[in-house]
Amino acid sequence: MSRPRATGAATTRCPTCAAPVLVQWVGHTAALKAVVDLTPLTPAQQTAAREPNRLVWCRFQAGPHSPPRLRWATPPHPPDCGHPHLAEHRCTAEPTTLF
Ligand SMILES: [Zn+2]
Ligand SMILES: [Zn+2]
């Protein structure tokens, strides 16, 4: 029962800056790893956070006992849909190694 599931978001910590983040593998082939901050954004903050390489995610649950899931909150997704909207995590700590 404790095996991690392939779907659903899990709370963990960023390995670089140790900030609490929500992580989920996205897509049928789990090709994209979504790492988002836990603090919900206001609609104005979502607009400010939208950058070409930064996504905003909508955290929703299919049911009261379902694990949280992340989906893209890109337009036409309403910025005030009622679910928390979370921005892709950006490290405040500088990585020690650049690749
Ligand atoms: Zn939403
Ligand atoms: Zn980080």
GROMACS .gro file of C-alpha atoms and ligand atoms in nm:
model
  101
    1MET     CA    1   0.000   0.000   0.000
    2SER     CA    2   0.298   0.227   0.048
    3ARG     CA    3   0.434   0.189  -0.305
    4PRO     CA    4   0.458   0.522  -0.483
    5ARG     CA    5   0.207   0.569  -0.760
    6ALA     CA    6   0.292   0.671  -1.110
    7THR     CA    7   0.014   0.926  -1.106
    8GLY     CA    8  -0.070   1.194  -0.857
    9ALA     CA    9   0.138   1.466  -0.704
   10ALA     CA   10   0.367   1.416  -0.407
   11THR     CA   11   0.506   1.669  -0.167
   12THR     CA   12   0.882   1.665  -0.140
   13ARG     CA   13   1.171   1.906  -0.109
   14CYS     CA   14   1.374   2.067  -0.382
   15PRO     CA   15   1.717   1.898  -0.378
   16THR     CA   16   1.885   2.230  -0.453
   17CYS     CA   17   1.722   2.483  -0.221
   18ALA     CA   18   1.526   2.252   0.016
   19ALA     CA   19   1.203   2.440  -0.042
   20PRO     CA   20   0.884   2.230  -0.009
   21VAL     CA   21   0.754   2.152  -0.357
   22LEU     CA   22   0.489   1.939  -0.523
   23VAL     CA   23   0.618   1.697  -0.787
   24GLN     CA   24   0.424   1.504  -1.048
   25TRP     CA   25   0.519   1.321  -1.365
   26VAL     CA   26   0.291   1.446  -1.639
   27GLY     CA   27   0.172   1.285  -1.958
   28HIS     CA   28   0.108   0.932  -2.076
   29THR     CA   29   0.477   0.857  -2.092
   30ALA     CA   30   0.561   1.063  -1.781
   31ALA     CA   31   0.797   1.260  -1.999
   32LEU     CA   32   0.756   1.586  -1.812
   33LYS     CA   33   0.831   1.636  -1.446
   34ALA     CA   34   0.630   1.917  -1.292
   35VAL     CA   35   0.791   2.079  -0.987
   36VAL     CA   36   0.577   2.353  -0.838
   37ASP     CA   37   0.577   2.575  -0.533
   38LEU     CA   38   0.313   2.504  -0.268
   39THR     CA   39   0.189   2.861  -0.232
   40PRO     CA   40  -0.122   2.932  -0.442
   41LEU     CA   41  -0.104   3.233  -0.670
   42THR     CA   42  -0.358   3.509  -0.707
   43PRO     CA   43  -0.475   3.581  -1.065
   44ALA     CA   44  -0.246   3.885  -1.071
   45GLN     CA   45   0.050   3.677  -0.952
   46GLN     CA   46  -0.025   3.418  -1.220
   47THR     CA   47  -0.005   3.687  -1.485
   48ALA     CA   48   0.324   3.808  -1.342
   49ALA     CA   49   0.463   3.454  -1.315
   50ARG     CA   50   0.385   3.362  -1.675
   51GLU     CA   51   0.709   3.352  -1.865
   52PRO     CA   52   0.790   3.165  -2.185
   53ASN     CA   53   0.959   2.888  -1.990
   54ARG     CA   54   0.756   2.897  -1.671
   55LEU     CA   55   0.425   2.715  -1.644
   56VAL     CA   56   0.136   2.770  -1.407
   57TRP     CA   57  -0.035   2.456  -1.280
   58CYS     CA   58  -0.382   2.390  -1.144
   59ARG     CA   59  -0.396   2.153  -0.846
   60PHE     CA   60  -0.720   1.959  -0.835
   61GLN     CA   61  -0.859   1.639  -0.687
   62ALA     CA   62  -1.090   1.406  -0.873
   63GLY     CA   63  -1.262   1.322  -0.543
   64PRO     CA   64  -1.234   1.382  -0.169
   65HIS     CA   65  -1.017   1.071  -0.128
   66SER     CA   66  -0.815   1.108  -0.446
   67PRO     CA   67  -0.456   1.227  -0.446
   68PRO     CA   68  -0.394   1.581  -0.572
   69ARG     CA   69  -0.319   1.610  -0.942
   70LEU     CA   70  -0.160   1.882  -1.146
   71ARG     CA   71  -0.280   2.006  -1.484
   72TRP     CA   72  -0.170   2.296  -1.696
   73ALA     CA   73  -0.349   2.619  -1.617
   74THR     CA   74  -0.277   2.778  -1.951
   75PRO     CA   75  -0.548   2.989  -2.115
   76PRO     CA   76  -0.839   2.936  -2.175
   77HIS     CA   77  -0.816   2.780  -1.829
   78PRO     CA   78  -0.975   3.042  -1.600
   79PRO     CA   79  -0.729   3.199  -1.354
   80ASP     CA   80  -1.000   3.192  -1.085
   81CYS     CA   81  -1.130   2.838  -1.145
   82GLY     CA   82  -1.155   2.768  -0.771
   83HIS     CA   83  -0.857   2.534  -0.742
   84PRO     CA   84  -0.515   2.647  -0.617
   85HIS     CA   85  -0.289   2.759  -0.898
   86LEU     CA   86   0.079   2.697  -0.843
   87ALA     CA   87   0.378   2.828  -1.035
   88GLU     CA   88   0.665   2.615  -1.154
   89HIS     CA   89   0.934   2.616  -0.887
   90ARG     CA   90   1.225   2.851  -0.939
   91CYS     CA   91   1.521   2.799  -0.715
   92THR     CA   92   1.627   3.096  -0.512
   93ALA     CA   93   1.952   2.922  -0.432
   94GLU     CA   94   2.225   2.933  -0.694
   95PRO     CA   95   2.328   2.586  -0.811
   96THR     CA   96   2.685   2.510  -0.729
   97THR     CA   97   2.746   2.342  -1.063
   98LEU     CA   98   2.637   2.460  -1.405
   99PHE     CA   99   2.584   2.206  -1.679
  100ZN      ZN  100  -0.749   2.586  -1.223
  101ZN      ZN  101   1.477   2.487  -0.555
   0.00000   0.00000   0.00000
